Structures are given as structure tokens and as C-alpha cells.
PDB file of C-alpha atoms in Angstrom:
ATOM      1  CA  UNK X1253       0.000   0.000   0.000  1.00  0.00           C
ATOM      2  CA  UNK X1254       0.914   3.671  -0.388  1.00  0.00           C
ATOM      3  CA  UNK X1255       3.147   5.519   2.022  1.00  0.00           C
ATOM      4  CA  UNK X1256       1.210   8.736   1.343  1.00  0.00           C
ATOM      5  CA  UNK X1257      -0.757  10.511   4.051  1.00  0.00           C
ATOM      6  CA  UNK X1258      -3.916   8.645   5.021  1.00  0.00           C
ATOM      7  CA  UNK X1259      -7.139  10.662   4.612  1.00  0.00           C
ATOM      8  CA  UNK X1260      -9.941   8.375   5.749  1.00  0.00           C
ATOM      9  CA  UNK X1261     -13.179   9.746   4.309  1.00  0.00           C
ATOM     10  CA  UNK X1262     -15.849   9.479   6.970  1.00  0.00           C
ATOM     11  CA  UNK X1263     -18.581  10.506   4.535  1.00  0.00           C
ATOM     12  CA  UNK X1264     -18.006   7.479   2.301  1.00  0.00           C
ATOM     13  CA  UNK X1265     -16.067   5.056   4.494  1.00  0.00           C
ATOM     14  CA  UNK X1266     -13.312   4.928   1.893  1.00  0.00           C
ATOM     15  CA  UNK X1267      -9.578   5.343   2.394  1.00  0.00           C
ATOM     16  CA  UNK X1268      -8.050   8.171   0.354  1.00  0.00           C
ATOM     17  CA  UNK X1269      -4.322   8.881   0.261  1.00  0.00           C
ATOM     18  CA  UNK X1270      -2.101  11.743  -0.725  1.00  0.00           C
ATOM     19  CA  UNK X1271      -0.431  10.343  -3.832  1.00  0.00           C
ATOM     20  CA  UNK X1272       3.223   9.396  -3.276  1.00  0.00           C
ATOM     21  CA  UNK X1273       5.752  10.357  -5.911  1.00  0.00           C
ATOM     22  CA  UNK X1274       6.157   6.760  -7.113  1.00  0.00           C
ATOM     23  CA  UNK X1275       2.481   6.636  -8.162  1.00  0.00           C
ATOM     24  CA  UNK X1276       2.171  10.200  -9.422  1.00  0.00           C
ATOM     25  CA  UNK X1277       2.551   9.379 -13.115  1.00  0.00           C
ATOM     26  CA  UNK X1278      -0.200   6.726 -12.971  1.00  0.00           C
ATOM     27  CA  UNK X1279      -2.515   9.089 -11.126  1.00  0.00           C
ATOM     28  CA  UNK X1280      -1.960  11.927 -13.594  1.00  0.00           C
ATOM     29  CA  UNK X1281      -2.609   9.618 -16.544  1.00  0.00           C
ATOM     30  CA  UNK X1282      -5.962   8.763 -14.968  1.00  0.00           C
ATOM     31  CA  UNK X1283      -6.796  12.457 -14.684  1.00  0.00           C
ATOM     32  CA  UNK X1284      -5.854  13.054 -18.322  1.00  0.00           C
ATOM     33  CA  UNK X1285      -8.243  10.287 -19.367  1.00  0.00           C
ATOM     34  CA  UNK X1286     -11.071  12.096 -17.564  1.00  0.00           C
ATOM     35  CA  UNK X1287     -10.866  15.206 -19.756  1.00  0.00           C
ATOM     36  CA  UNK X1288     -11.461  16.358 -23.323  1.00  0.00           C
ATOM     37  CA  UNK X1289      -8.468  17.190 -25.528  1.00  0.00           C
ATOM     38  CA  UNK X1290      -8.771  20.836 -24.512  1.00  0.00           C
ATOM     39  CA  UNK X1291      -8.834  19.853 -20.849  1.00  0.00           C
ATOM     40  CA  UNK X1292      -5.873  17.534 -21.376  1.00  0.00           C
ATOM     41  CA  UNK X1293      -3.860  20.414 -22.842  1.00  0.00           C
ATOM     42  CA  UNK X1294      -4.699  22.586 -19.850  1.00  0.00           C
ATOM     43  CA  UNK X1295      -3.834  19.758 -17.466  1.00  0.00           C
ATOM     44  CA  UNK X1296      -0.480  19.258 -19.217  1.00  0.00           C
ATOM     45  CA  UNK X1297       0.261  22.975 -18.788  1.00  0.00           C
ATOM     46  CA  UNK X1298      -0.621  22.748 -15.093  1.00  0.00           C
ATOM     47  CA  UNK X1299       1.635  19.716 -14.618  1.00  0.00           C
ATOM     48  CA  UNK X1300       4.514  21.403 -16.454  1.00  0.00           C
ATOM     49  CA  UNK X1301       4.110  24.462 -14.255  1.00  0.00           C
ATOM     50  CA  UNK X1302       4.375  22.268 -11.158  1.00  0.00           C
ATOM     51  CA  UNK X1303       7.440  20.471 -12.492  1.00  0.00           C
ATOM     52  CA  UNK X1304       9.183  23.801 -13.020  1.00  0.00           C
ATOM     53  CA  UNK X1305       8.887  24.617  -9.324  1.00  0.00           C
ATOM     54  CA  UNK X1306      11.666  23.394  -7.082  1.00  0.00           C
ATOM     55  CA  UNK X1307       9.312  23.378  -4.068  1.00  0.00           C
ATOM     56  CA  UNK X1308       6.181  22.120  -5.820  1.00  0.00           C
ATOM     57  CA  UNK X1309       3.550  20.867  -3.357  1.00  0.00           C
ATOM     58  CA  UNK X1310       1.605  17.891  -4.707  1.00  0.00           C
ATOM     59  CA  UNK X1311      -0.365  17.489  -1.502  1.00  0.00           C
ATOM     60  CA  UNK X1312      -3.661  18.044  -3.316  1.00  0.00           C
ATOM     61  CA  UNK X1313      -3.162  15.011  -5.598  1.00  0.00           C
ATOM     62  CA  UNK X1314      -5.297  12.345  -3.910  1.00  0.00           C
ATOM     63  CA  UNK X1315      -5.857   8.691  -4.809  1.00  0.00           C
ATOM     64  CA  UNK X1316      -7.635   5.540  -3.795  1.00  0.00           C
ATOM     65  CA  UNK X1317      -5.883   2.229  -4.366  1.00  0.00           C
ATOM     66  CA  UNK X1318      -6.654  -1.193  -5.735  1.00  0.00           C
ATOM     67  CA  UNK X1319      -5.589  -4.468  -4.117  1.00  0.00           C
ATOM     68  CA  UNK X1320      -2.171  -4.203  -5.770  1.00  0.00           C
ATOM     69  CA  UNK X1321      -1.466  -0.706  -4.481  1.00  0.00           C
ATOM     70  CA  UNK X1322      -2.005   1.057  -7.808  1.00  0.00           C
ATOM     71  CA  UNK X1323      -4.274   4.101  -8.143  1.00  0.00           C
ATOM     72  CA  UNK X1324      -7.905   3.015  -8.490  1.00  0.00           C
ATOM     73  CA  UNK X1325      -9.006   6.629  -8.814  1.00  0.00           C
ATOM     74  CA  UNK X1326      -7.478  10.084  -8.605  1.00  0.00           C
ATOM     75  CA  UNK X1327      -8.393  13.732  -8.076  1.00  0.00           C
ATOM     76  CA  UNK X1328      -6.156  16.800  -7.953  1.00  0.00           C
ATOM     77  CA  UNK X1329      -6.829  20.077  -6.182  1.00  0.00           C
ATOM     78  CA  UNK X1330      -4.373  22.357  -7.986  1.00  0.00           C
ATOM     79  CA  UNK X1331      -3.785  25.346  -5.721  1.00  0.00           C
ATOM     80  CA  UNK X1332      -3.606  28.662  -7.570  1.00  0.00           C
ATOM     81  CA  UNK X1333      -2.637  32.189  -6.565  1.00  0.00           C
ATOM     82  CA  UNK X1334      -5.457  34.147  -4.998  1.00  0.00           C
ATOM     83  CA  UNK X1335      -6.744  31.528  -2.528  1.00  0.00           C
ATOM     84  CA  UNK X1336      -8.503  29.418  -5.156  1.00  0.00           C
ATOM     85  CA  UNK X1337      -7.903  26.096  -6.863  1.00  0.00           C
ATOM     86  CA  UNK X1338      -8.768  24.054  -9.915  1.00  0.00           C
ATOM     87  CA  UNK X1339     -10.334  20.630  -9.454  1.00  0.00           C
ATOM     88  CA  UNK X1340      -9.044  17.999 -11.867  1.00  0.00           C
ATOM     89  CA  UNK X1341     -11.859  15.537 -11.459  1.00  0.00           C
ATOM     90  CA  UNK X1342     -11.940  11.710 -11.421  1.00  0.00           C
ATOM     91  CA  UNK X1343     -12.813   9.669 -14.489  1.00  0.00           C
ATOM     92  CA  UNK X1344     -16.459   9.104 -15.370  1.00  0.00           C
ATOM     93  CA  UNK X1345     -17.627   5.828 -13.897  1.00  0.00           C
ATOM     94  CA  UNK X1346     -14.925   5.756 -11.226  1.00  0.00           C
ATOM     95  CA  UNK X1347     -16.463   3.890  -8.279  1.00  0.00           C
ATOM     96  CA  UNK X1348     -14.354   5.901  -5.867  1.00  0.00           C
ATOM     97  CA  UNK X1349     -15.387   9.306  -7.250  1.00  0.00           C
ATOM     98  CA  UNK X1350     -17.603  10.158  -4.238  1.00  0.00           C
ATOM     99  CA  UNK X1351     -14.794   9.431  -1.789  1.00  0.00           C
ATOM    100  CA  UNK X1352     -12.249  11.346  -3.856  1.00  0.00           C
ATOM    101  CA  UNK X1353     -14.459  14.407  -4.311  1.00  0.00           C
ATOM    102  CA  UNK X1354     -15.347  14.512  -0.615  1.00  0.00           C
ATOM    103  CA  UNK X1355     -11.700  14.113   0.303  1.00  0.00           C
ATOM    104  CA  UNK X1356     -10.818  16.962  -2.069  1.00  0.00           C
ATOM    105  CA  UNK X1357     -13.205  19.222  -0.157  1.00  0.00           C
ATOM    106  CA  UNK X1358     -11.707  18.126   3.144  1.00  0.00           C
ATOM    107  CA  UNK X1359      -8.218  18.895   1.876  1.00  0.00           C
ATOM    108  CA  UNK X1360      -9.354  22.299   0.539  1.00  0.00           C
ATOM    109  CA  UNK X1361     -10.756  23.166   3.959  1.00  0.00           C
ATOM    110  CA  UNK X1362      -7.445  22.240   5.577  1.00  0.00           C
ATOM    111  CA  UNK X1363      -5.676  24.607   3.180  1.00  0.00           C
ATOM    112  CA  UNK X1364      -8.226  27.373   3.892  1.00  0.00           C
ATOM    113  CA  UNK X1365      -9.066  27.748   0.214  1.00  0.00           C
ATOM    114  CA  UNK X1366     -12.052  29.883  -0.764  1.00  0.00           C
ATOM    115  CA  UNK X1367     -13.046  28.315  -4.091  1.00  0.00           C
ATOM    116  CA  UNK X1368     -12.293  25.025  -5.856  1.00  0.00           C
ATOM    117  CA  UNK X1369     -13.761  24.930  -9.354  1.00  0.00           C
ATOM    118  CA  UNK X1370     -13.891  22.782 -12.457  1.00  0.00           C
ATOM    119  CA  UNK X1371     -15.249  23.570 -15.927  1.00  0.00           C
ATOM    120  CA  UNK X1372     -17.503  21.250 -17.900  1.00  0.00           C
ATOM    121  CA  UNK X1373     -17.732  21.750 -21.634  1.00  0.00           C
ATOM    122  CA  UNK X1374     -21.022  21.071 -23.420  1.00  0.00           C
ATOM    123  CA  UNK X1375     -20.042  17.464 -24.224  1.00  0.00           C
ATOM    124  CA  UNK X1376     -18.987  16.734 -20.636  1.00  0.00           C
ATOM    125  CA  UNK X1377     -22.230  17.440 -18.832  1.00  0.00           C
ATOM    126  CA  UNK X1378     -22.788  13.774 -18.030  1.00  0.00           C
ATOM    127  CA  UNK X1379     -20.118  14.396 -15.381  1.00  0.00           C
ATOM    128  CA  UNK X1380     -22.335  16.926 -13.601  1.00  0.00           C
ATOM    129  CA  UNK X1381     -24.355  14.453 -11.518  1.00  0.00           C
ATOM    130  CA  UNK X1382     -21.480  12.989  -9.463  1.00  0.00           C
ATOM    131  CA  UNK X1383     -20.037  16.467  -8.958  1.00  0.00           C
ATOM    132  CA  UNK X1384     -23.335  17.869  -7.709  1.00  0.00           C
ATOM    133  CA  UNK X1385     -23.945  14.861  -5.464  1.00  0.00           C
ATOM    134  CA  UNK X1386     -20.564  15.250  -3.770  1.00  0.00           C
ATOM    135  CA  UNK X1387     -20.170  18.916  -2.982  1.00  0.00           C
ATOM    136  CA  UNK X1388     -19.515  20.582  -6.350  1.00  0.00           C
ATOM    137  CA  UNK X1389     -22.799  22.124  -7.555  1.00  0.00           C
ATOM    138  CA  UNK X1390     -23.073  24.257 -10.668  1.00  0.00           C
ATOM    139  CA  UNK X1391     -22.046  27.810  -9.843  1.00  0.00           C
ATOM    140  CA  UNK X1392     -22.450  29.533 -13.197  1.00  0.00           C
ATOM    141  CA  UNK X1393     -23.066  28.897 -16.891  1.00  0.00           C
ATOM    142  CA  UNK X1394     -20.782  30.872 -19.173  1.00  0.00           C
ATOM    143  CA  UNK X1395     -21.312  31.974 -22.743  1.00  0.00           C
ATOM    144  CA  UNK X1396     -18.167  32.313 -24.845  1.00  0.00           C
ATOM    145  CA  UNK X1397     -18.584  35.073 -27.416  1.00  0.00           C
ATOM    146  CA  UNK X1398     -16.463  36.413 -30.249  1.00  0.00           C
ATOM    147  CA  UNK X1399     -16.623  39.373 -32.624  1.00  0.00           C
ATOM    148  CA  UNK X1400     -14.613  40.624 -35.590  1.00  0.00           C
ATOM    149  CA  UNK X1401     -12.500  43.646 -34.728  1.00  0.00           C
ATOM    150  CA  UNK X1402     -14.020  45.681 -37.563  1.00  0.00           C
ATOM    151  CA  UNK X1403     -17.297  46.109 -35.659  1.00  0.00           C
ATOM    152  CA  UNK X1404     -18.037  49.080 -33.410  1.00  0.00           C
ATOM    153  CA  UNK X1405     -20.903  50.541 -31.413  1.00  0.00           C
ATOM    154  CA  UNK X1406     -22.396  53.984 -31.758  1.00  0.00           C
ATOM    155  CA  UNK X1407     -21.429  55.553 -28.454  1.00  0.00           C
ATOM    156  CA  UNK X1408     -22.910  58.668 -26.784  1.00  0.00           C
ATOM    157  CA  UNK X1409     -21.179  61.968 -26.113  1.00  0.00           C
ATOM    158  CA  UNK X1410     -19.659  60.675 -22.855  1.00  0.00           C
ATOM    159  CA  UNK X1411     -17.199  58.886 -25.141  1.00  0.00           C
ATOM    160  CA  UNK X1412     -15.438  62.177 -25.865  1.00  0.00           C
ATOM    161  CA  UNK X1413     -14.628  62.637 -22.190  1.00  0.00           C
ATOM    162  CA  UNK X1414     -13.460  59.041 -21.625  1.00  0.00           C
ATOM    163  CA  UNK X1415      -9.915  57.829 -21.896  1.00  0.00           C
ATOM    164  CA  UNK X1416      -7.822  54.826 -20.906  1.00  0.00           C
ATOM    165  CA  UNK X1417      -4.786  54.930 -18.650  1.00  0.00           C
ATOM    166  CA  UNK X1418      -2.399  51.973 -18.544  1.00  0.00           C
ATOM    167  CA  UNK X1419      -2.261  50.573 -15.033  1.00  0.00           C
ATOM    168  CA  UNK X1420       1.552  50.742 -15.082  1.00  0.00           C
ATOM    169  CA  UNK X1421       1.177  54.518 -14.952  1.00  0.00           C
ATOM    170  CA  UNK X1422      -0.850  54.613 -11.721  1.00  0.00           C
ATOM    171  CA  UNK X1423      -0.368  53.471  -8.143  1.00  0.00           C
ATOM    172  CA  UNK X1424      -1.417  49.818  -7.604  1.00  0.00           C
ATOM    173  CA  UNK X1425      -3.840  50.959  -4.933  1.00  0.00           C
ATOM    174  CA  UNK X1426      -5.952  52.752  -7.542  1.00  0.00           C
ATOM    175  CA  UNK X1427      -6.437  49.605  -9.583  1.00  0.00           C
ATOM    176  CA  UNK X1428      -7.289  47.581  -6.482  1.00  0.00           C
ATOM    177  CA  UNK X1429      -9.770  50.221  -5.349  1.00  0.00           C
ATOM    178  CA  UNK X1430     -11.460  50.269  -8.738  1.00  0.00           C
ATOM    179  CA  UNK X1431     -11.678  46.464  -8.879  1.00  0.00           C
ATOM    180  CA  UNK X1432     -13.443  46.591  -5.529  1.00  0.00           C
ATOM    181  CA  UNK X1433     -15.945  49.134  -6.845  1.00  0.00           C
ATOM    182  CA  UNK X1434     -16.571  47.256 -10.090  1.00  0.00           C
ATOM    183  CA  UNK X1435     -17.395  44.099  -8.134  1.00  0.00           C
ATOM    184  CA  UNK X1436     -20.190  45.859  -6.238  1.00  0.00           C
ATOM    185  CA  UNK X1437     -23.513  44.703  -7.630  1.00  0.00           C
ATOM    186  CA  UNK X1438     -21.888  42.920 -10.563  1.00  0.00           C
ATOM    187  CA  UNK X1439     -24.144  40.472 -12.410  1.00  0.00           C
ATOM    188  CA  UNK X1440     -21.186  38.270 -13.373  1.00  0.00           C
ATOM    189  CA  UNK X1441     -21.074  35.311 -10.980  1.00  0.00           C
ATOM    190  CA  UNK X1442     -22.407  37.057  -7.871  1.00  0.00           C
ATOM    191  CA  UNK X1443     -21.803  33.818  -5.940  1.00  0.00           C
ATOM    192  CA  UNK X1444     -18.091  34.691  -5.859  1.00  0.00           C
ATOM    193  CA  UNK X1445     -18.533  38.210  -4.545  1.00  0.00           C
ATOM    194  CA  UNK X1446     -16.954  38.737  -1.160  1.00  0.00           C
ATOM    195  CA  UNK X1447     -14.755  35.650  -1.428  1.00  0.00           C
ATOM    196  CA  UNK X1448     -11.646  37.382  -2.760  1.00  0.00           C
ATOM    197  CA  UNK X1449      -9.884  40.602  -1.959  1.00  0.00           C
ATOM    198  CA  UNK X1450      -9.017  42.874  -4.881  1.00  0.00           C
ATOM    199  CA  UNK X1451      -5.386  41.815  -4.469  1.00  0.00           C
ATOM    200  CA  UNK X1452      -6.338  38.135  -4.701  1.00  0.00           C
ATOM    201  CA  UNK X1453      -8.419  38.849  -7.804  1.00  0.00           C
ATOM    202  CA  UNK X1454      -5.411  40.559  -9.374  1.00  0.00           C
ATOM    203  CA  UNK X1455      -3.256  37.513  -8.657  1.00  0.00           C
ATOM    204  CA  UNK X1456      -5.758  35.434 -10.595  1.00  0.00           C
ATOM    205  CA  UNK X1457      -5.722  37.816 -13.555  1.00  0.00           C
ATOM    206  CA  UNK X1458      -1.925  37.825 -13.643  1.00  0.00           C
ATOM    207  CA  UNK X1459      -1.970  34.035 -13.764  1.00  0.00           C
ATOM    208  CA  UNK X1460      -4.282  34.052 -16.780  1.00  0.00           C
ATOM    209  CA  UNK X1461      -2.366  36.618 -18.848  1.00  0.00           C
ATOM    210  CA  UNK X1462       1.212  35.965 -19.933  1.00  0.00           C
ATOM    211  CA  UNK X1463       1.480  39.592 -21.130  1.00  0.00           C
ATOM    212  CA  UNK X1464       0.048  41.218 -17.986  1.00  0.00           C
ATOM    213  CA  UNK X1465      -0.319  44.063 -17.333  1.00  0.00           C
ATOM    214  CA  UNK X1466       0.772  45.546 -20.677  1.00  0.00           C
ATOM    215  CA  UNK X1467      -2.820  45.857 -21.922  1.00  0.00           C
ATOM    216  CA  UNK X1468      -4.587  46.612 -18.650  1.00  0.00           C
ATOM    217  CA  UNK X1469      -6.324  49.976 -18.336  1.00  0.00           C
ATOM    218  CA  UNK X1470      -8.148  52.159 -15.895  1.00  0.00           C
ATOM    219  CA  UNK X1471     -11.207  53.644 -17.558  1.00  0.00           C
ATOM    220  CA  UNK X1472     -11.424  57.337 -16.723  1.00  0.00           C
ATOM    221  CA  UNK X1473     -14.223  59.772 -17.429  1.00  0.00           C
ATOM    222  CA  UNK X1474     -14.710  63.401 -16.445  1.00  0.00           C
ATOM    223  CA  UNK X1475     -11.520  63.280 -14.418  1.00  0.00           C
ATOM    224  CA  UNK X1476     -12.544  60.263 -12.333  1.00  0.00           C
ATOM    225  CA  UNK X1477     -11.613  56.576 -12.290  1.00  0.00           C
ATOM    226  CA  UNK X1478     -14.748  54.934 -13.659  1.00  0.00           C
ATOM    227  CA  UNK X1479     -13.889  51.303 -14.439  1.00  0.00           C
ATOM    228  CA  UNK X1480     -11.361  48.767 -15.681  1.00  0.00           C
ATOM    229  CA  UNK X1481     -10.521  47.043 -18.951  1.00  0.00           C
ATOM    230  CA  UNK X1482      -8.153  44.071 -18.773  1.00  0.00           C
ATOM    231  CA  UNK X1483      -7.148  42.762 -22.192  1.00  0.00           C
ATOM    232  CA  UNK X1484      -5.096  39.634 -22.827  1.00  0.00           C
ATOM    233  CA  UNK X1485      -3.431  39.250 -26.247  1.00  0.00           C
ATOM    234  CA  UNK X1486      -3.293  35.694 -27.601  1.00  0.00           C
ATOM    235  CA  UNK X1487      -1.056  36.044 -30.680  1.00  0.00           C
ATOM    236  CA  UNK X1488      -0.778  32.268 -31.066  1.00  0.00           C
ATOM    237  CA  UNK X1489      -4.575  32.119 -31.502  1.00  0.00           C
ATOM    238  CA  UNK X1490      -4.686  35.360 -33.496  1.00  0.00           C
ATOM    239  CA  UNK X1491      -7.136  37.016 -31.112  1.00  0.00           C
ATOM    240  CA  UNK X1492      -7.403  39.221 -28.060  1.00  0.00           C
ATOM    241  CA  UNK X1493      -9.475  38.402 -25.011  1.00  0.00           C
ATOM    242  CA  UNK X1494     -11.512  40.776 -22.881  1.00  0.00           C
ATOM    243  CA  UNK X1495     -10.428  39.100 -19.668  1.00  0.00           C
ATOM    244  CA  UNK X1496     -12.335  41.509 -17.456  1.00  0.00           C
ATOM    245  CA  UNK X1497     -14.211  44.734 -17.932  1.00  0.00           C
ATOM    246  CA  UNK X1498     -16.581  46.613 -15.699  1.00  0.00           C
ATOM    247  CA  UNK X1499     -17.711  49.990 -14.442  1.00  0.00           C
ATOM    248  CA  UNK X1500     -18.175  51.360 -10.957  1.00  0.00           C
ATOM    249  CA  UNK X1501     -21.866  51.573  -9.959  1.00  0.00           C
ATOM    250  CA  UNK X1502     -21.987  55.355 -10.404  1.00  0.00           C
ATOM    251  CA  UNK X1503     -20.994  55.027 -14.063  1.00  0.00           C
ATOM    252  CA  UNK X1504     -23.354  52.276 -15.137  1.00  0.00           C
ATOM    253  CA  UNK X1505     -26.236  53.028 -17.452  1.00  0.00           C
ATOM    254  CA  UNK X1506     -24.597  56.144 -18.903  1.00  0.00           C
ATOM    255  CA  UNK X1507     -23.316  54.696 -22.174  1.00  0.00           C
ATOM    256  CA  UNK X1508     -19.717  54.357 -21.078  1.00  0.00           C
ATOM    257  CA  UNK X1509     -19.764  50.577 -21.501  1.00  0.00           C
ATOM    258  CA  UNK X1510     -20.160  50.993 -25.259  1.00  0.00           C
ATOM    259  CA  UNK X1511     -16.939  52.966 -25.409  1.00  0.00           C
ATOM    260  CA  UNK X1512     -15.106  50.343 -23.345  1.00  0.00           C
ATOM    261  CA  UNK X1513     -16.152  47.629 -25.801  1.00  0.00           C
ATOM    262  CA  UNK X1514     -15.119  49.825 -28.731  1.00  0.00           C
ATOM    263  CA  UNK X1515     -11.711  50.370 -27.141  1.00  0.00           C
ATOM    264  CA  UNK X1516     -11.158  46.638 -26.794  1.00  0.00           C
ATOM    265  CA  UNK X1517     -11.999  46.128 -30.471  1.00  0.00           C
ATOM    266  CA  UNK X1518      -9.796  49.048 -31.518  1.00  0.00           C
ATOM    267  CA  UNK X1519      -6.805  47.877 -29.491  1.00  0.00           C
ATOM    268  CA  UNK X1520      -6.982  44.397 -31.008  1.00  0.00           C
ATOM    269  CA  UNK X1521      -7.456  45.743 -34.543  1.00  0.00           C
ATOM    270  CA  UNK X1522      -4.412  48.006 -34.173  1.00  0.00           C
ATOM    271  CA  UNK X1523      -2.208  44.928 -33.703  1.00  0.00           C
ATOM    272  CA  UNK X1524      -3.623  43.189 -36.763  1.00  0.00           C
ATOM    273  CA  UNK X1525      -5.903  40.841 -34.862  1.00  0.00           C
ATOM    274  CA  UNK X1526      -9.180  39.910 -36.516  1.00  0.00           C
ATOM    275  CA  UNK X1527     -11.146  38.734 -33.492  1.00  0.00           C
ATOM    276  CA  UNK X1528     -11.930  39.565 -29.866  1.00  0.00           C
ATOM    277  CA  UNK X1529     -13.248  36.905 -27.484  1.00  0.00           C
ATOM    278  CA  UNK X1530     -14.778  36.990 -24.010  1.00  0.00           C
ATOM    279  CA  UNK X1531     -16.856  34.996 -21.535  1.00  0.00           C
ATOM    280  CA  UNK X1532     -19.972  36.268 -19.788  1.00  0.00           C
ATOM    281  CA  UNK X1533     -22.348  34.914 -17.168  1.00  0.00           C
ATOM    282  CA  UNK X1534     -25.444  33.560 -18.923  1.00  0.00           C
ATOM    283  CA  UNK X1535     -27.598  35.497 -16.422  1.00  0.00           C
ATOM    284  CA  UNK X1536     -25.950  38.858 -17.158  1.00  0.00           C
ATOM    285  CA  UNK X1537     -28.560  39.984 -19.678  1.00  0.00           C
ATOM    286  CA  UNK X1538     -27.466  43.665 -19.906  1.00  0.00           C
ATOM    287  CA  UNK X1539     -23.861  42.717 -20.707  1.00  0.00           C
ATOM    288  CA  UNK X1540     -24.934  40.118 -23.257  1.00  0.00           C
ATOM    289  CA  UNK X1541     -27.177  42.673 -24.969  1.00  0.00           C
ATOM    290  CA  UNK X1542     -24.282  45.145 -25.159  1.00  0.00           C
ATOM    291  CA  UNK X1543     -21.953  42.540 -26.645  1.00  0.00           C
ATOM    292  CA  UNK X1544     -24.533  41.388 -29.173  1.00  0.00           C
ATOM    293  CA  UNK X1545     -25.015  44.954 -30.389  1.00  0.00           C
ATOM    294  CA  UNK X1546     -21.249  45.102 -30.901  1.00  0.00           C
ATOM    295  CA  UNK X1547     -21.349  42.055 -33.166  1.00  0.00           C
ATOM    296  CA  UNK X1548     -20.405  39.350 -30.661  1.00  0.00           C
ATOM    297  CA  UNK X1549     -21.920  35.939 -31.349  1.00  0.00           C
ATOM    298  CA  UNK X1550     -22.128  32.784 -29.266  1.00  0.00           C
ATOM    299  CA  UNK X1551     -19.322  30.299 -29.916  1.00  0.00           C
ATOM    300  CA  UNK X1552     -19.585  27.860 -27.009  1.00  0.00           C
ATOM    301  CA  UNK X1553     -21.046  27.319 -23.559  1.00  0.00           C
ATOM    302  CA  UNK X1554     -19.729  25.715 -20.414  1.00  0.00           C
ATOM    303  CA  UNK X1555     -20.776  25.132 -16.826  1.00  0.00           C
ATOM    304  CA  UNK X1556     -18.531  25.940 -13.876  1.00  0.00           C
ATOM    305  CA  UNK X1557     -18.997  23.658 -10.894  1.00  0.00           C
ATOM    306  CA  UNK X1558     -17.369  24.473  -7.615  1.00  0.00           C
ATOM    307  CA  UNK X1559     -17.036  24.094  -3.904  1.00  0.00           C
ATOM    308  CA  UNK X1560     -17.280  27.462  -2.150  1.00  0.00           C
ATOM    309  CA  UNK X1561     -16.063  28.023   1.363  1.00  0.00           C
ATOM    310  CA  UNK X1562     -19.026  29.433   3.297  1.00  0.00           C
ATOM    311  CA  UNK X1563     -18.650  33.135   4.055  1.00  0.00           C
ATOM    312  CA  UNK X1564     -18.763  33.710   7.833  1.00  0.00           C
ATOM    313  CA  UNK X1565     -21.940  35.401   8.997  1.00  0.00           C
ATOM    314  CA  UNK X1566     -21.185  38.752  10.670  1.00  0.00           C
ATOM    315  CA  UNK X1567     -21.861  38.717  14.391  1.00  0.00           C
TER     316      UNK X1567
END
């Protein structure tokens, strides 16, 4: 049997172990088999990132074992900057999936993580049932949209007073303060509001963008900081991504959002890109309407399932 740490799962009565190094390759192969080609590519990138770290902590790679001591099932809670983690889920049909998923939650609690999430593409939704039954309900459905950079919105006169300041030119505290304001009342995944500080959110954005923060901007209007626009160039895919955009509550409903979308399209077009992509919460009807008017069309959908650490109730 394994020499890894023993994590008896009281909820299922099953023994789960922290995967020892000698069994790591087998466990990771099992995880790769659980995902689509796109997921496998992302998993490979995550593994390579771990292997590049001299002090990599594989404590979140958990397994059950068969009678010969080999992994019978595996799950990996990949800890990320910003107090969150990605769940690399067990294979469909794995008998030990309930024990592994419950153990993953137990391990996440020990690490004081706020969010552990996994993404299901449209052709993976048969995996939803075991996730939902074992602590990973659906948190949000996302629509992935794209638009050609030649499109633009007719924007109101406020556009003339708006401009974009690269975040490298301002104190970090201003960007953090604006991120905090933009999050207030946001219709994009409200379930996550209050779970991350602005600094933790920034850590997550840095992780997603290899070029950060070269194309990150404070949106300013009438001499005030009004919002943020975080763009991520993907030259290998020949597109730019609107990674995050939003306005402070006082600036919503005044037409400024149209100018922010136009700026994203203009920036991408100026570098020769033909397309801009983004993801939006399916429930965020105002944002979807704005994007559709700018020529964005639906390309794909996915569901994000996750375990969320309960937010303490104020006393």
C-alpha cells in the first residue's frame, strides 16, 4: 500500500491517500483520461508548471488504491494564486469518485481555500451528476462570445470625455480600489462576490495573462476613475481576449460601456488581430445585450462547478 498521508473519508467510508511520488505518473494519466483534448492540454500545462517549481507541493493530488497498491481513482486540487484552486476531477464511472471528491473538499478546507472549481464543456455534462452529489454544484453557466475587430458601437457623447490609462502609470492601490468598486452589484457570478480581496483577484488575472499588465487599463471619465478594462493578447490564436471589464456603480447606465467595448476592439485591430473573445455569465442579460449589439456571437457554452467556502456570517 501507499506511504502517502492517510485521509480516511468518513462521509463514504473509503480510504483516500495523498499520492506518493512513485504513483504520481499513474494518477496523472488517470486524470488526463477524464478530460477532453482541450482539458488535457490545460492539465499538461498545469503539470509542467508544477514540475518547473523546485518546491512544488503535490499534496492536493489524492488517490484511492486497488488491491495491488495502484491508483484506483485520482483527483487533484491544484492550488492557484489568490486563494482558489482548480479541481481535476476523477474519471467518469470511477467507483471511488464520491470518496475522492469529498476528500478533495476536506483537503481544501485544511488549506483554507475559498473556491475550488472545475469547468464542464457542453459534451462533458454527463459528469455533472457525481459532482453535484458530492459537494460541487453548478455555480455559473458561461457563454463564450467572439466578434470581428471591424465592428463598433455607436457611443454617446460621454465617449469624448473618456480615456484609458495603462495601469503601469498609476499606483497599484488605484487599480485595487477600482476592482473593488466594479465588483459591487456585478451580475457576473455574484456567488463569488466577497470571497476574494481585490489583491487576490489581481493575482488570478496575472496568472491568466502571460502579457500582464501591458494591456490593462483604468477607464477614466470626467476626471474620475470609472472602471477597468483588462485585455489579454493571444497572438498564437490570433485574437485578443476581454479578460475583465466593468464599471463602478456610479458610471453604469450612462453609455460608457459601449466605449469600453469599442476600445477593446480598436486595441486588437491596431495589432492586426481579426477577433476579440470573451466569456460572460449567462444570467448577465445587460452585458450580453451590449456585446450582441457590438457584433459578438455565441461560440460555445460551459458550466462551472465548484465548492465554495461558506462566508462567515457577521456577528
